Short mmCIF file of C-alpha atoms in Angstrom, two decimals:
data_model
loop_
_atom_site.label_atom_id
_atom_site.label_comp_id
_atom_site.label_asym_id
_atom_site.label_seq_id
_atom_site.Cartn_x
_atom_site.Cartn_y
_atom_site.Cartn_z
CA MET X 1 30.25 0.38 53.97
CA ILE X 2 32.42 1.93 56.68
CA ASP X 3 32.58 0.02 59.96
CA LEU X 4 32.60 2.41 62.92
CA TYR X 5 33.49 1.24 66.41
CA SER X 6 32.22 3.79 68.86
CA TRP X 7 30.27 4.80 71.96
CA PRO X 8 28.08 7.87 72.70
CA THR X 9 30.77 10.13 74.14
CA PRO X 10 32.00 13.49 72.83
CA ASN X 11 34.83 11.85 70.89
CA GLY X 12 32.45 9.33 69.41
CA HIS X 13 29.89 11.98 68.53
CA LYS X 14 32.45 13.94 66.49
CA VAL X 15 32.67 11.15 63.95
CA HIS X 16 28.97 10.24 64.15
CA ILE X 17 28.14 13.84 63.23
CA LEU X 18 30.54 13.98 60.30
CA LEU X 19 29.33 10.69 58.88
CA GLU X 20 25.75 11.94 59.09
CA GLU X 21 26.65 15.29 57.53
CA LEU X 22 28.40 13.49 54.67
CA GLY X 23 25.62 10.97 54.15
CA LEU X 24 28.11 8.11 53.99
CA SER X 25 26.95 4.55 54.56
CA TYR X 26 28.31 3.17 57.80
CA ARG X 27 27.66 0.33 60.21
CA VAL X 28 28.13 1.18 63.88
CA HIS X 29 29.48 -1.31 66.41
CA GLY X 30 28.93 -0.31 70.02
CA VAL X 31 32.05 -0.57 72.19
CA ASN X 32 30.75 -0.35 75.74
CA ILE X 33 33.56 1.36 77.61
CA GLY X 34 31.80 0.86 80.94
CA THR X 35 31.86 -2.93 80.64
CA GLY X 36 35.40 -3.06 79.20
CA GLY X 37 34.65 -3.45 75.50
CA GLN X 38 37.64 -1.22 74.71
CA PHE X 39 40.02 -3.88 76.06
CA LYS X 40 38.86 -6.77 73.89
CA PRO X 41 41.60 -8.10 71.58
CA GLU X 42 39.51 -7.61 68.45
CA PHE X 43 39.06 -3.93 69.27
CA LEU X 44 42.71 -3.44 70.24
CA ARG X 45 43.70 -4.68 66.79
CA ILE X 46 42.12 -1.58 65.27
CA SER X 47 42.57 0.81 68.20
CA PRO X 48 45.80 -0.04 70.05
CA ASN X 49 45.32 2.89 72.45
CA ASN X 50 42.07 1.23 73.66
CA LYS X 51 40.02 4.38 73.01
CA ILE X 52 36.94 4.93 70.91
CA PRO X 53 36.20 5.74 68.15
CA ALA X 54 37.92 3.72 65.44
CA LEU X 55 36.93 2.88 61.89
CA VAL X 56 37.63 0.46 59.10
CA ASP X 57 37.05 1.68 55.55
CA PRO X 58 37.33 -1.07 52.93
CA ASP X 59 37.63 1.61 50.24
CA GLY X 60 40.58 3.59 51.54
CA PRO X 61 43.38 5.35 49.64
CA GLY X 62 44.11 3.60 46.37
CA GLY X 63 41.08 1.39 46.89
CA GLU X 64 42.82 -0.48 49.71
CA PRO X 65 41.31 -0.97 53.18
CA ILE X 66 42.38 1.42 55.93
CA THR X 67 42.00 1.25 59.70
CA LEU X 68 42.07 4.44 61.75
CA PHE X 69 41.89 5.45 65.38
CA GLU X 70 42.05 8.95 66.96
CA SER X 71 38.99 11.05 66.25
CA GLY X 72 40.91 14.00 64.78
CA ALA X 73 42.66 11.78 62.23
CA MET X 74 39.32 10.22 61.35
CA LEU X 75 37.71 13.63 60.78
CA ILE X 76 40.53 14.71 58.47
CA TYR X 77 40.42 11.42 56.58
CA LEU X 78 36.67 11.48 56.00
CA ALA X 79 36.69 15.16 55.03
CA GLU X 80 39.48 14.58 52.50
CA LYS X 81 37.88 11.40 51.20
CA THR X 82 34.75 13.37 50.28
CA GLY X 83 36.18 16.83 49.66
CA ARG X 84 33.84 18.43 52.20
CA PHE X 85 34.14 20.37 55.47
CA LEU X 86 37.92 20.89 55.14
CA PRO X 87 39.37 23.28 52.56
CA ALA X 88 41.73 21.54 50.18
CA SER X 89 44.51 24.13 50.37
CA GLY X 90 45.57 27.59 51.40
CA ALA X 91 45.09 29.61 54.55
CA ALA X 92 41.54 28.37 55.07
CA ARG X 93 42.81 24.79 55.36
CA TYR X 94 45.36 25.66 58.03
CA THR X 95 42.88 27.81 59.92
CA THR X 96 40.52 24.84 60.07
CA LEU X 97 43.29 22.51 61.16
CA GLN X 98 44.52 24.87 63.88
CA TRP X 99 41.04 25.01 65.45
CA LEU X 100 40.74 21.25 65.15
CA MET X 101 44.08 20.88 66.95
CA TRP X 102 42.90 23.40 69.56
CA GLN X 103 40.01 21.09 70.31
CA MET X 104 42.15 17.96 70.31
CA GLY X 105 44.91 19.39 72.49
CA GLY X 106 42.97 21.79 74.70
CA LEU X 107 39.19 21.86 74.74
CA GLY X 108 38.61 18.12 74.84
CA PRO X 109 41.27 17.11 77.37
CA MET X 110 40.62 20.03 79.70
CA LEU X 111 36.84 19.70 79.66
CA GLY X 112 37.32 15.97 80.23
CA GLN X 113 39.34 16.74 83.34
CA ALA X 114 36.69 19.20 84.51
CA HIS X 115 34.06 16.47 84.11
CA HIS X 116 36.18 13.97 85.98
CA PHE X 117 37.00 16.06 89.02
CA ARG X 118 33.60 17.76 89.23
CA ILE X 119 31.40 14.71 88.57
CA TYR X 120 33.21 11.37 88.70
CA ALA X 121 36.13 11.63 91.14
CA PRO X 122 35.47 9.58 94.30
CA GLU X 123 36.66 12.49 96.42
CA LYS X 124 36.32 16.17 95.66
CA ILE X 125 39.74 17.80 95.54
CA ASP X 126 39.27 21.54 95.68
CA TYR X 127 42.52 22.32 93.85
CA ALA X 128 41.67 20.01 90.94
CA VAL X 129 38.05 21.18 90.72
CA GLY X 130 39.16 24.81 90.72
CA ARG X 131 41.99 24.31 88.26
CA TYR X 132 39.95 22.52 85.59
CA THR X 133 36.80 24.57 86.07
CA ASN X 134 38.83 27.73 85.56
CA GLU X 135 40.55 26.24 82.51
CA ALA X 136 37.16 25.26 81.08
CA LYS X 137 35.98 28.85 81.48
CA ARG X 138 39.16 30.16 79.90
CA LEU X 139 38.69 27.93 76.85
CA TYR X 140 35.07 28.96 76.48
CA GLY X 141 36.33 32.52 76.60
CA VAL X 142 38.79 31.83 73.77
CA MET X 143 35.97 30.35 71.75
CA ASP X 144 33.61 33.21 72.54
CA ALA X 145 36.16 35.81 71.45
CA ARG X 146 36.77 33.96 68.20
CA LEU X 147 33.06 33.61 67.47
CA ALA X 148 32.43 37.29 68.10
CA ASN X 149 34.05 37.88 64.70
CA CYS X 150 32.97 34.91 62.60
CA ALA X 151 30.11 32.46 62.28
CA TYR X 152 32.18 29.33 62.89
CA LEU X 153 35.53 28.47 64.43
CA ALA X 154 37.41 28.45 61.11
CA GLY X 155 35.58 31.44 59.65
CA ASP X 156 32.39 31.77 57.63
CA ASP X 157 32.04 28.06 56.85
CA TYR X 158 31.01 25.13 59.02
CA THR X 159 33.89 22.64 59.19
CA ILE X 160 35.25 19.62 61.01
CA ALA X 161 36.64 22.02 63.63
CA ASP X 162 33.08 22.83 64.69
CA MET X 163 32.06 19.17 64.65
CA ALA X 164 35.00 18.37 66.92
CA ALA X 165 34.26 21.09 69.47
CA PHE X 166 30.47 20.95 69.60
CA PRO X 167 29.99 17.61 71.41
CA TRP X 168 32.26 18.69 74.25
CA CYS X 169 30.06 21.72 74.85
CA ARG X 170 26.85 19.73 75.30
CA SER X 171 27.61 19.37 79.03
CA ALA X 172 28.56 22.97 79.80
CA ASN X 173 26.72 22.89 83.14
CA ASN X 174 28.78 19.92 84.30
CA GLN X 175 31.92 21.90 83.46
CA GLY X 176 30.85 24.82 85.66
CA VAL X 177 30.13 27.00 82.63
CA ASP X 178 27.16 29.36 82.29
CA TRP X 179 26.29 30.00 78.64
CA ALA X 180 25.08 33.49 79.56
CA ASP X 181 28.73 34.45 80.03
CA TYR X 182 29.61 33.39 76.46
CA PRO X 183 26.87 34.74 74.15
CA HIS X 184 28.80 34.32 70.90
CA ALA X 185 29.68 30.73 71.70
CA GLU X 186 26.08 30.08 72.72
CA ARG X 187 24.85 31.40 69.36
CA TRP X 188 27.29 29.05 67.60
CA PHE X 189 26.26 26.09 69.77
CA ASP X 190 22.56 26.63 69.15
CA ALA X 191 23.07 26.93 65.38
CA ILE X 192 24.95 23.63 65.23
CA ALA X 193 22.53 21.86 67.57
CA ALA X 194 19.69 22.74 65.19
CA ARG X 195 21.28 20.90 62.24
CA PRO X 196 19.39 17.65 61.43
CA ALA X 197 22.62 15.72 60.78
CA VAL X 198 23.97 16.79 64.16
CA GLN X 199 20.78 15.66 65.86
CA ARG X 200 21.09 12.28 64.17
CA GLY X 201 24.77 12.06 65.06
CA VAL X 202 24.32 12.61 68.79
CA ALA X 203 21.50 10.05 68.80
CA VAL X 204 23.82 7.25 67.58
CA LEU X 205 24.01 4.58 70.32
CA ALA X 206 22.49 7.05 72.81
CA GLU X 207 19.94 4.52 74.02
CA GLN X 208 22.74 2.14 75.07
CA ARG X 209 24.57 4.53 77.36
CA LYS X 210 23.79 4.11 81.06
CA PRO X 211 24.93 6.12 84.08
CA LEU X 212 28.09 4.99 85.84
CA LEU X 213 26.55 3.03 88.66
CA ASP X 214 29.00 0.33 89.65
CA ASP X 215 32.60 -0.07 90.72
CA GLN X 216 33.48 -2.19 87.69
CA ALA X 217 32.56 0.59 85.29
CA ARG X 218 34.68 3.02 87.30
CA GLN X 219 37.61 0.58 87.19
CA ASN X 220 37.27 0.22 83.42
CA LEU X 221 37.16 3.97 82.85
CA PHE X 222 39.31 5.45 85.60
CA GLY X 223 40.97 2.65 87.57
CA ALA X 224 43.41 -0.23 87.35
CA ALA X 225 41.84 -1.82 84.26
CA GLN X 226 42.65 1.32 82.26
CA TYR X 227 46.36 1.11 83.04
CA GLN X 228 47.15 -2.53 82.39
CA ARG X 229 49.59 -3.25 79.59
CA ARG X 230 48.02 -5.19 76.75
#
């Protein structure tokens, strides 16, 4: 039984989706990032960067337990553990990994900044809103161009690269993106959204997430609490 420490955010949903696609047994522990659950010592022991998700697999490499944080590392680990959704070798493997890294280094961080400055920032800074909205649109354009020529980001097969990117695209409107401008990406998004395992994955912990309504939640996510040394 894998123990997953997570919250219903795009980075959490990546791993929820993969676990559901794989049909692995897992036990989910909600880490409420609005109330500061990510700063508790017991969570920091498995995720020293105080970010969700993290997992503990008692049956890791060589039958020994393994603890992992960083969603991209977790996707690779679970895919390799089961031999699914990541080619074992050759060009197809590196194509999958390059699109996974594109999500980790570009799509996720930049869409996160677009969310922050468009939705959560206490003051609207035109430069920041414009910069990250334009970068969001650029990245959707990269994805749309890629998906004009193949069914999925890594080619003809659905992989962990798609599972990593999909959750970030569920809030396209908040990022200032109109799906009508990206028809190939929209086709891809709709196909993934229709998968039963994906629907189960995005439902994990969803009932526990509440809107950011108070100053304490903002401090835990964006303010002084986030920057304390621990």
